[in-house]
PDB file of C-alpha atoms and ligand atoms in Angstrom:
ATOM      1  CA  MET H   1     -34.702  30.592 -31.942  1.00  0.00           C
ATOM      2  CA  ALA H   2     -35.167  27.201 -30.284  1.00  0.00           C
ATOM      3  CA  LYS H   3     -37.198  27.238 -27.097  1.00  0.00           C
ATOM      4  CA  ASN H   4     -35.413  26.547 -23.858  1.00  0.00           C
ATOM      5  CA  ARG H   5     -36.213  23.187 -22.314  1.00  0.00           C
ATOM      6  CA  VAL H   6     -36.887  23.228 -18.603  1.00  0.00           C
ATOM      7  CA  LEU H   7     -37.172  20.089 -16.490  1.00  0.00           C
ATOM      8  CA  ILE H   8     -39.421  20.405 -13.438  1.00  0.00           C
ATOM      9  CA  VAL H   9     -38.782  17.885 -10.671  1.00  0.00           C
ATOM     10  CA  GLU H  10     -41.690  18.065  -8.241  1.00  0.00           C
ATOM     11  CA  ASP H  11     -43.916  15.365  -6.764  1.00  0.00           C
ATOM     12  CA  GLU H  12     -46.819  17.676  -5.938  1.00  0.00           C
ATOM     13  CA  HIS H  13     -48.935  17.804  -9.082  1.00  0.00           C
ATOM     14  CA  ASP H  14     -50.595  21.167  -8.446  1.00  0.00           C
ATOM     15  CA  ILE H  15     -47.306  22.913  -7.820  1.00  0.00           C
ATOM     16  CA  ALA H  16     -45.629  21.237 -10.780  1.00  0.00           C
ATOM     17  CA  GLY H  17     -48.507  22.326 -13.004  1.00  0.00           C
ATOM     18  CA  LEU H  18     -48.312  25.893 -11.748  1.00  0.00           C
ATOM     19  CA  ILE H  19     -44.579  26.012 -12.445  1.00  0.00           C
ATOM     20  CA  LYS H  20     -45.053  24.603 -15.933  1.00  0.00           C
ATOM     21  CA  HIS H  21     -47.737  27.178 -16.654  1.00  0.00           C
ATOM     22  CA  THR H  22     -45.530  29.982 -15.314  1.00  0.00           C
ATOM     23  CA  ILE H  23     -42.577  28.966 -17.431  1.00  0.00           C
ATOM     24  CA  GLU H  24     -44.427  28.345 -20.649  1.00  0.00           C
ATOM     25  CA  ARG H  25     -46.499  31.516 -20.437  1.00  0.00           C
ATOM     26  CA  SER H  26     -43.574  33.629 -21.648  1.00  0.00           C
ATOM     27  CA  GLY H  27     -43.561  31.608 -24.864  1.00  0.00           C
ATOM     28  CA  ASP H  28     -39.807  31.077 -25.023  1.00  0.00           C
ATOM     29  CA  ALA H  29     -39.566  27.865 -22.998  1.00  0.00           C
ATOM     30  CA  VAL H  30     -41.198  24.465 -22.790  1.00  0.00           C
ATOM     31  CA  ALA H  31     -41.328  22.488 -19.565  1.00  0.00           C
ATOM     32  CA  GLU H  32     -41.434  18.795 -18.811  1.00  0.00           C
ATOM     33  CA  ILE H  33     -42.558  17.491 -15.420  1.00  0.00           C
ATOM     34  CA  VAL H  34     -41.153  14.467 -13.638  1.00  0.00           C
ATOM     35  CA  ASN H  35     -42.262  13.556 -10.135  1.00  0.00           C
ATOM     36  CA  SER H  36     -39.286  11.752  -8.655  1.00  0.00           C
ATOM     37  CA  GLY H  37     -35.545  12.026  -8.385  1.00  0.00           C
ATOM     38  CA  ASP H  38     -35.111   8.773 -10.283  1.00  0.00           C
ATOM     39  CA  ALA H  39     -37.198  10.030 -13.169  1.00  0.00           C
ATOM     40  CA  ALA H  40     -35.205  13.274 -13.170  1.00  0.00           C
ATOM     41  CA  LEU H  41     -31.881  11.453 -13.446  1.00  0.00           C
ATOM     42  CA  GLN H  42     -33.298   9.357 -16.256  1.00  0.00           C
ATOM     43  CA  ALA H  43     -34.734  12.334 -18.149  1.00  0.00           C
ATOM     44  CA  VAL H  44     -31.438  14.195 -17.936  1.00  0.00           C
ATOM     45  CA  GLY H  45     -29.643  11.103 -19.204  1.00  0.00           C
ATOM     46  CA  ILE H  46     -31.829  11.000 -22.303  1.00  0.00           C
ATOM     47  CA  GLN H  47     -31.420  14.679 -23.103  1.00  0.00           C
ATOM     48  CA  PRO H  48     -29.988  17.259 -20.717  1.00  0.00           C
ATOM     49  CA  PRO H  49     -32.389  20.215 -20.395  1.00  0.00           C
ATOM     50  CA  ASP H  50     -31.353  23.874 -20.456  1.00  0.00           C
ATOM     51  CA  LEU H  51     -32.411  24.314 -16.845  1.00  0.00           C
ATOM     52  CA  ILE H  52     -33.708  22.214 -13.964  1.00  0.00           C
ATOM     53  CA  ILE H  53     -36.179  23.312 -11.305  1.00  0.00           C
ATOM     54  CA  LEU H  54     -35.627  20.895  -8.494  1.00  0.00           C
ATOM     55  CA  ASP H  55     -37.867  20.511  -5.478  1.00  0.00           C
ATOM     56  CA  LEU H  56     -35.739  19.428  -2.540  1.00  0.00           C
ATOM     57  CA  ASN H  57     -38.561  17.655  -0.766  1.00  0.00           C
ATOM     58  CA  LEU H  58     -38.984  14.536  -2.907  1.00  0.00           C
ATOM     59  CA  PRO H  59     -39.785  10.971  -1.876  1.00  0.00           C
ATOM     60  CA  VAL H  60     -37.107   8.231  -2.018  1.00  0.00           C
ATOM     61  CA  VAL H  61     -34.217  10.161  -3.612  1.00  0.00           C
ATOM     62  CA  SER H  62     -34.091  13.654  -2.091  1.00  0.00           C
ATOM     63  CA  GLY H  63     -33.530  16.777  -4.145  1.00  0.00           C
ATOM     64  CA  VAL H  64     -30.163  17.347  -2.492  1.00  0.00           C
ATOM     65  CA  GLU H  65     -29.102  13.858  -3.533  1.00  0.00           C
ATOM     66  CA  VAL H  66     -30.333  14.458  -7.084  1.00  0.00           C
ATOM     67  CA  CYS H  67     -28.302  17.665  -7.164  1.00  0.00           C
ATOM     68  CA  ARG H  68     -25.208  15.863  -5.915  1.00  0.00           C
ATOM     69  CA  ILE H  69     -25.530  13.127  -8.531  1.00  0.00           C
ATOM     70  CA  LEU H  70     -26.173  15.563 -11.387  1.00  0.00           C
ATOM     71  CA  ARG H  71     -23.136  17.634 -10.492  1.00  0.00           C
ATOM     72  CA  SER H  72     -20.947  14.544 -10.596  1.00  0.00           C
ATOM     73  CA  ARG H  73     -22.139  13.557 -14.071  1.00  0.00           C
ATOM     74  CA  SER H  74     -20.407  14.924 -17.149  1.00  0.00           C
ATOM     75  CA  ASP H  75     -23.689  15.228 -19.073  1.00  0.00           C
ATOM     76  CA  ALA H  76     -25.324  17.332 -16.371  1.00  0.00           C
ATOM     77  CA  ARG H  77     -22.511  19.115 -14.572  1.00  0.00           C
ATOM     78  CA  HIS H  78     -23.229  22.459 -16.221  1.00  0.00           C
ATOM     79  CA  VAL H  79     -27.026  22.398 -16.388  1.00  0.00           C
ATOM     80  CA  PRO H  80     -28.268  25.276 -14.219  1.00  0.00           C
ATOM     81  CA  ILE H  81     -30.365  24.208 -11.235  1.00  0.00           C
ATOM     82  CA  ILE H  82     -32.890  26.263  -9.300  1.00  0.00           C
ATOM     83  CA  MET H  83     -33.912  24.593  -6.045  1.00  0.00           C
ATOM     84  CA  LEU H  84     -37.366  24.857  -4.561  1.00  0.00           C
ATOM     85  CA  THR H  85     -37.076  24.802  -0.805  1.00  0.00           C
ATOM     86  CA  ALA H  86     -39.297  25.060   2.219  1.00  0.00           C
ATOM     87  CA  ARG H  87     -38.887  28.185   4.303  1.00  0.00           C
ATOM     88  CA  THR H  88     -37.690  25.970   7.130  1.00  0.00           C
ATOM     89  CA  GLY H  89     -35.260  23.960   5.035  1.00  0.00           C
ATOM     90  CA  GLU H  90     -32.192  26.102   5.515  1.00  0.00           C
ATOM     91  CA  ASN H  91     -29.845  23.132   5.905  1.00  0.00           C
ATOM     92  CA  ASP H  92     -31.030  21.634   2.626  1.00  0.00           C
ATOM     93  CA  ARG H  93     -30.683  24.963   0.916  1.00  0.00           C
ATOM     94  CA  VAL H  94     -27.118  25.401   2.068  1.00  0.00           C
ATOM     95  CA  ALA H  95     -26.305  21.797   1.124  1.00  0.00           C
ATOM     96  CA  GLY H  96     -27.808  22.344  -2.324  1.00  0.00           C
ATOM     97  CA  LEU H  97     -25.846  25.519  -2.954  1.00  0.00           C
ATOM     98  CA  GLU H  98     -22.658  23.872  -1.750  1.00  0.00           C
ATOM     99  CA  LEU H  99     -23.311  21.027  -4.157  1.00  0.00           C
ATOM    100  CA  GLY H 100     -23.488  23.479  -7.017  1.00  0.00           C
ATOM    101  CA  ALA H 101     -27.133  24.482  -7.392  1.00  0.00           C
ATOM    102  CA  ASP H 102     -27.248  27.933  -8.952  1.00  0.00           C
ATOM    103  CA  ASP H 103     -30.162  29.538  -7.182  1.00  0.00           C
ATOM    104  CA  TYR H 104     -33.140  28.795  -4.966  1.00  0.00           C
ATOM    105  CA  VAL H 105     -36.714  29.919  -4.551  1.00  0.00           C
ATOM    106  CA  THR H 106     -38.574  29.464  -1.271  1.00  0.00           C
ATOM    107  CA  LYS H 107     -42.038  27.954  -1.127  1.00  0.00           C
ATOM    108  CA  PRO H 108     -44.638  29.342  -1.260  1.00  0.00           C
ATOM    109  CA  PHE H 109     -43.189  31.229  -4.231  1.00  0.00           C
ATOM    110  CA  SER H 110     -44.644  33.900  -6.426  1.00  0.00           C
ATOM    111  CA  PRO H 111     -44.825  32.765 -10.066  1.00  0.00           C
ATOM    112  CA  ARG H 112     -43.430  36.122 -11.094  1.00  0.00           C
ATOM    113  CA  GLU H 113     -40.347  35.720  -8.945  1.00  0.00           C
ATOM    114  CA  LEU H 114     -39.742  32.189 -10.167  1.00  0.00           C
ATOM    115  CA  SER H 115     -40.166  33.292 -13.755  1.00  0.00           C
ATOM    116  CA  ALA H 116     -37.664  36.129 -13.255  1.00  0.00           C
ATOM    117  CA  ARG H 117     -35.104  33.763 -11.703  1.00  0.00           C
ATOM    118  CA  VAL H 118     -35.495  31.298 -14.547  1.00  0.00           C
ATOM    119  CA  LYS H 119     -35.035  33.995 -17.171  1.00  0.00           C
ATOM    120  CA  ALA H 120     -31.996  35.474 -15.440  1.00  0.00           C
ATOM    121  CA  LEU H 121     -30.330  32.106 -15.151  1.00  0.00           C
ATOM    122  CA  LEU H 122     -31.047  31.143 -18.764  1.00  0.00           C
ATOM    123  CA  ARG H 123     -29.677  34.491 -19.908  1.00  0.00           C
ATOM    124  CA  ARG H 124     -26.513  34.017 -17.887  1.00  0.00           C
ATOM    125  CA  THR H 125     -25.993  30.518 -19.280  1.00  0.00           C
ATOM    126  CA  ALA H 126     -26.625  31.608 -22.874  1.00  0.00           C
ATOM    127  CA  LYS H 127     -24.029  34.349 -22.505  1.00  0.00           C
ATOM    128  CA  ALA H 128     -21.465  31.937 -21.094  1.00  0.00           C
ATOM    129  CA  ALA H 129     -22.112  29.530 -23.977  1.00  0.00           C
ATOM    130  CA  GLU H 130     -21.599  32.270 -26.556  1.00  0.00           C
ATOM    131  CA  LEU H 131     -18.150  33.040 -25.273  1.00  0.00           C
ATOM    132  CA  PRO H 132     -16.455  29.823 -24.287  1.00  0.00           C
ATOM    133  CA  ALA H 133     -13.279  30.589 -22.364  1.00  0.00           C
ATOM    134  CA  VAL H 134     -11.166  28.421 -24.619  1.00  0.00           C
ATOM    135  CA  VAL H 135      -8.358  30.915 -24.941  1.00  0.00           C
ATOM    136  CA  TYR H 136      -7.737  33.732 -22.521  1.00  0.00           C
ATOM    137  CA  GLN H 137      -5.467  36.543 -23.591  1.00  0.00           C
ATOM    138  CA  GLY H 138      -4.473  39.147 -21.042  1.00  0.00           C
ATOM    139  CA  THR H 139      -1.653  41.665 -20.808  1.00  0.00           C
ATOM    140  CA  HIS H 140       0.910  39.072 -19.715  1.00  0.00           C
ATOM    141  CA  LEU H 141      -1.047  35.858 -19.521  1.00  0.00           C
ATOM    142  CA  VAL H 142      -2.124  33.688 -22.433  1.00  0.00           C
ATOM    143  CA  ALA H 143      -3.973  30.528 -21.489  1.00  0.00           C
ATOM    144  CA  ASP H 144      -5.174  28.087 -24.117  1.00  0.00           C
ATOM    145  CA  PHE H 145      -7.462  25.796 -22.157  1.00  0.00           C
ATOM    146  CA  ASP H 146      -8.012  23.428 -25.068  1.00  0.00           C
ATOM    147  CA  ALA H 147      -4.354  22.950 -25.788  1.00  0.00           C
ATOM    148  CA  VAL H 148      -3.484  22.986 -22.072  1.00  0.00           C
ATOM    149  CA  ALA H 149      -0.874  25.663 -22.717  1.00  0.00           C
ATOM    150  CA  VAL H 150      -0.237  28.595 -20.400  1.00  0.00           C
ATOM    151  CA  SER H 151       2.345  31.283 -20.912  1.00  0.00           C
ATOM    152  CA  VAL H 152       3.285  34.533 -19.242  1.00  0.00           C
ATOM    153  CA  LYS H 153       5.133  37.181 -21.274  1.00  0.00           C
ATOM    154  CA  GLY H 154       5.688  34.585 -23.966  1.00  0.00           C
ATOM    155  CA  GLU H 155       7.272  32.035 -21.646  1.00  0.00           C
ATOM    156  CA  ALA H 156       5.575  28.693 -21.181  1.00  0.00           C
ATOM    157  CA  ILE H 157       4.522  27.964 -17.592  1.00  0.00           C
ATOM    158  CA  ARG H 158       4.300  24.437 -16.243  1.00  0.00           C
ATOM    159  CA  LEU H 159       1.235  23.953 -14.104  1.00  0.00           C
ATOM    160  CA  THR H 160       0.016  20.856 -12.351  1.00  0.00           C
ATOM    161  CA  ARG H 161      -3.354  19.574 -13.460  1.00  0.00           C
ATOM    162  CA  ARG H 162      -4.942  21.008 -10.356  1.00  0.00           C
ATOM    163  CA  GLU H 163      -3.369  24.434 -10.837  1.00  0.00           C
ATOM    164  CA  PHE H 164      -4.479  24.390 -14.462  1.00  0.00           C
ATOM    165  CA  GLU H 165      -8.074  23.525 -13.529  1.00  0.00           C
ATOM    166  CA  LEU H 166      -8.003  26.166 -10.818  1.00  0.00           C
ATOM    167  CA  LEU H 167      -6.872  28.801 -13.321  1.00  0.00           C
ATOM    168  CA  ARG H 168      -9.478  27.668 -15.814  1.00  0.00           C
ATOM    169  CA  TYR H 169     -12.298  27.930 -13.306  1.00  0.00           C
ATOM    170  CA  LEU H 170     -11.183  31.352 -12.094  1.00  0.00           C
ATOM    171  CA  VAL H 171     -10.877  32.640 -15.673  1.00  0.00           C
ATOM    172  CA  GLN H 172     -14.275  31.226 -16.619  1.00  0.00           C
ATOM    173  CA  ASN H 173     -15.704  33.208 -13.722  1.00  0.00           C
ATOM    174  CA  LYS H 174     -13.521  36.252 -14.249  1.00  0.00           C
ATOM    175  CA  ASN H 175     -14.422  39.408 -12.359  1.00  0.00           C
ATOM    176  CA  ARG H 176     -16.661  37.392 -10.058  1.00  0.00           C
ATOM    177  CA  VAL H 177     -15.895  36.271  -6.543  1.00  0.00           C
ATOM    178  CA  VAL H 178     -15.564  32.504  -6.287  1.00  0.00           C
ATOM    179  CA  SER H 179     -15.742  31.039  -2.795  1.00  0.00           C
ATOM    180  CA  ARG H 180     -13.253  28.475  -1.509  1.00  0.00           C
ATOM    181  CA  ASP H 181     -16.098  25.998  -1.150  1.00  0.00           C
ATOM    182  CA  ARG H 182     -17.071  26.412  -4.764  1.00  0.00           C
ATOM    183  CA  LEU H 183     -13.476  26.000  -5.893  1.00  0.00           C
ATOM    184  CA  LEU H 184     -13.224  22.853  -3.808  1.00  0.00           C
ATOM    185  CA  GLU H 185     -16.340  21.501  -5.375  1.00  0.00           C
ATOM    186  CA  ARG H 186     -15.588  22.438  -8.966  1.00  0.00           C
ATOM    187  CA  VAL H 187     -11.846  21.892  -9.066  1.00  0.00           C
ATOM    188  CA  TRP H 188     -11.387  19.159  -6.506  1.00  0.00           C
ATOM    189  CA  GLY H 189     -14.661  17.375  -7.100  1.00  0.00           C
ATOM    190  CA  TYR H 190     -16.308  15.833  -4.109  1.00  0.00           C
ATOM    191  CA  ASP H 191     -13.310  14.828  -2.119  1.00  0.00           C
ATOM    192  CA  ARG H 192     -14.530  16.028   1.242  1.00  0.00           C
ATOM    193  CA  LEU H 193     -11.216  15.189   2.858  1.00  0.00           C
ATOM    194  CA  VAL H 194      -9.628  18.194   1.213  1.00  0.00           C
ATOM    195  CA  GLU H 195      -9.677  21.239   3.450  1.00  0.00           C
ATOM    196  CA  THR H 196     -10.437  24.745   2.294  1.00  0.00           C
ATOM    197  CA  ARG H 197      -6.936  25.680   3.469  1.00  0.00           C
ATOM    198  CA  SER H 198      -5.463  23.614   0.673  1.00  0.00           C
ATOM    199  CA  VAL H 199      -7.295  25.844  -1.809  1.00  0.00           C
ATOM    200  CA  ASP H 200      -5.270  28.744  -0.419  1.00  0.00           C
ATOM    201  CA  VAL H 201      -2.070  26.772  -0.789  1.00  0.00           C
ATOM    202  CA  HIS H 202      -2.809  25.962  -4.425  1.00  0.00           C
ATOM    203  CA  VAL H 203      -3.854  29.498  -5.252  1.00  0.00           C
ATOM    204  CA  GLY H 204      -0.636  30.740  -3.675  1.00  0.00           C
ATOM    205  CA  ARG H 205       1.430  28.372  -5.781  1.00  0.00           C
ATOM    206  CA  LEU H 206      -0.480  29.232  -8.945  1.00  0.00           C
ATOM    207  CA  ARG H 207       0.050  32.934  -8.293  1.00  0.00           C
ATOM    208  CA  GLY H 208       3.744  32.386  -7.814  1.00  0.00           C
ATOM    209  CA  LYS H 209       4.089  30.500 -11.081  1.00  0.00           C
ATOM    210  CA  LEU H 210       2.159  33.145 -12.994  1.00  0.00           C
ATOM    211  CA  GLY H 211       4.607  35.867 -11.949  1.00  0.00           C
ATOM    212  CA  ASP H 212       3.313  39.286 -13.026  1.00  0.00           C
ATOM    213  CA  ALA H 213       0.003  37.790 -14.126  1.00  0.00           C
ATOM    214  CA  GLY H 214      -0.436  36.303 -10.641  1.00  0.00           C
ATOM    215  CA  ARG H 215      -1.665  39.689  -9.485  1.00  0.00           C
ATOM    216  CA  GLN H 216      -4.813  39.082 -11.520  1.00  0.00           C
ATOM    217  CA  ILE H 217      -5.887  36.584  -8.883  1.00  0.00           C
ATOM    218  CA  GLU H 218      -7.213  38.676  -6.029  1.00  0.00           C
ATOM    219  CA  THR H 219      -7.971  37.491  -2.538  1.00  0.00           C
ATOM    220  CA  VAL H 220     -11.361  38.710  -1.419  1.00  0.00           C
ATOM    221  CA  VAL H 221     -11.104  38.591   2.342  1.00  0.00           C
ATOM    222  CA  GLY H 222     -13.701  36.386   3.962  1.00  0.00           C
ATOM    223  CA  LEU H 223     -15.198  35.365   0.616  1.00  0.00           C
ATOM    224  CA  GLY H 224     -12.715  33.713  -1.698  1.00  0.00           C
ATOM    225  CA  TYR H 225     -10.909  34.660  -4.889  1.00  0.00           C
ATOM    226  CA  ARG H 226     -11.523  36.716  -7.976  1.00  0.00           C
ATOM    227  CA  PHE H 227      -9.718  36.682 -11.303  1.00  0.00           C
ATOM    228  CA  ILE H 228      -9.516  40.264 -12.521  1.00  0.00           C
ATOM    229  CA  ASP H 229      -9.567  40.802 -16.242  1.00  0.00           C
TER     230      ASP H 229
HETATM  231 CA1   CA S 301     -42.288  18.047  -2.972  1.00  0.00          CA
END
């Protein structure tokens, strides 16, 4: 099996070295170190890694900015990101998660914890890659995301592009709660003028169009939505 490639973005050499050692010790991953946001963006452009460990406290281009840029790029949108944050950097942490980082570890971190997070995230990504949600087949709903064809009880349903993307994202994350913020970010992109309320409006419309299958989209009060398989 090919080793996982991890990109470490950290300007402090000692810490970067410790992370590299931690990750490579298990024997199933190799790590590359870059020490600036610029270098990270470049490295990802050459070959996207399987996972990025991103320190938020970087000179010139901050980690949050790097995260934002990566999530807007088609070659890096799906690469899992673990942020390294200072205990005091709650705002950065929240910003990073809102921008689509997958997890965070607070400095000073224990190598064991970091290693466990990395493994869990790589496992999750590998699983998702094995089963691409190209076609979903439920009791009433059949959605072919490649062919952009959705039907309920054999009848074709016309969805707007946004409704289609919304359905796709919910199905890809089936049985998991997806927050409104995450939907906004993944389905609407970075248009900050859109309000979370409009997510509710679109979900409502999508549900209506899906008829009996609409019940598969659950509202999780205070959290967001969940597609039930
Ligand atoms: Ca740093």
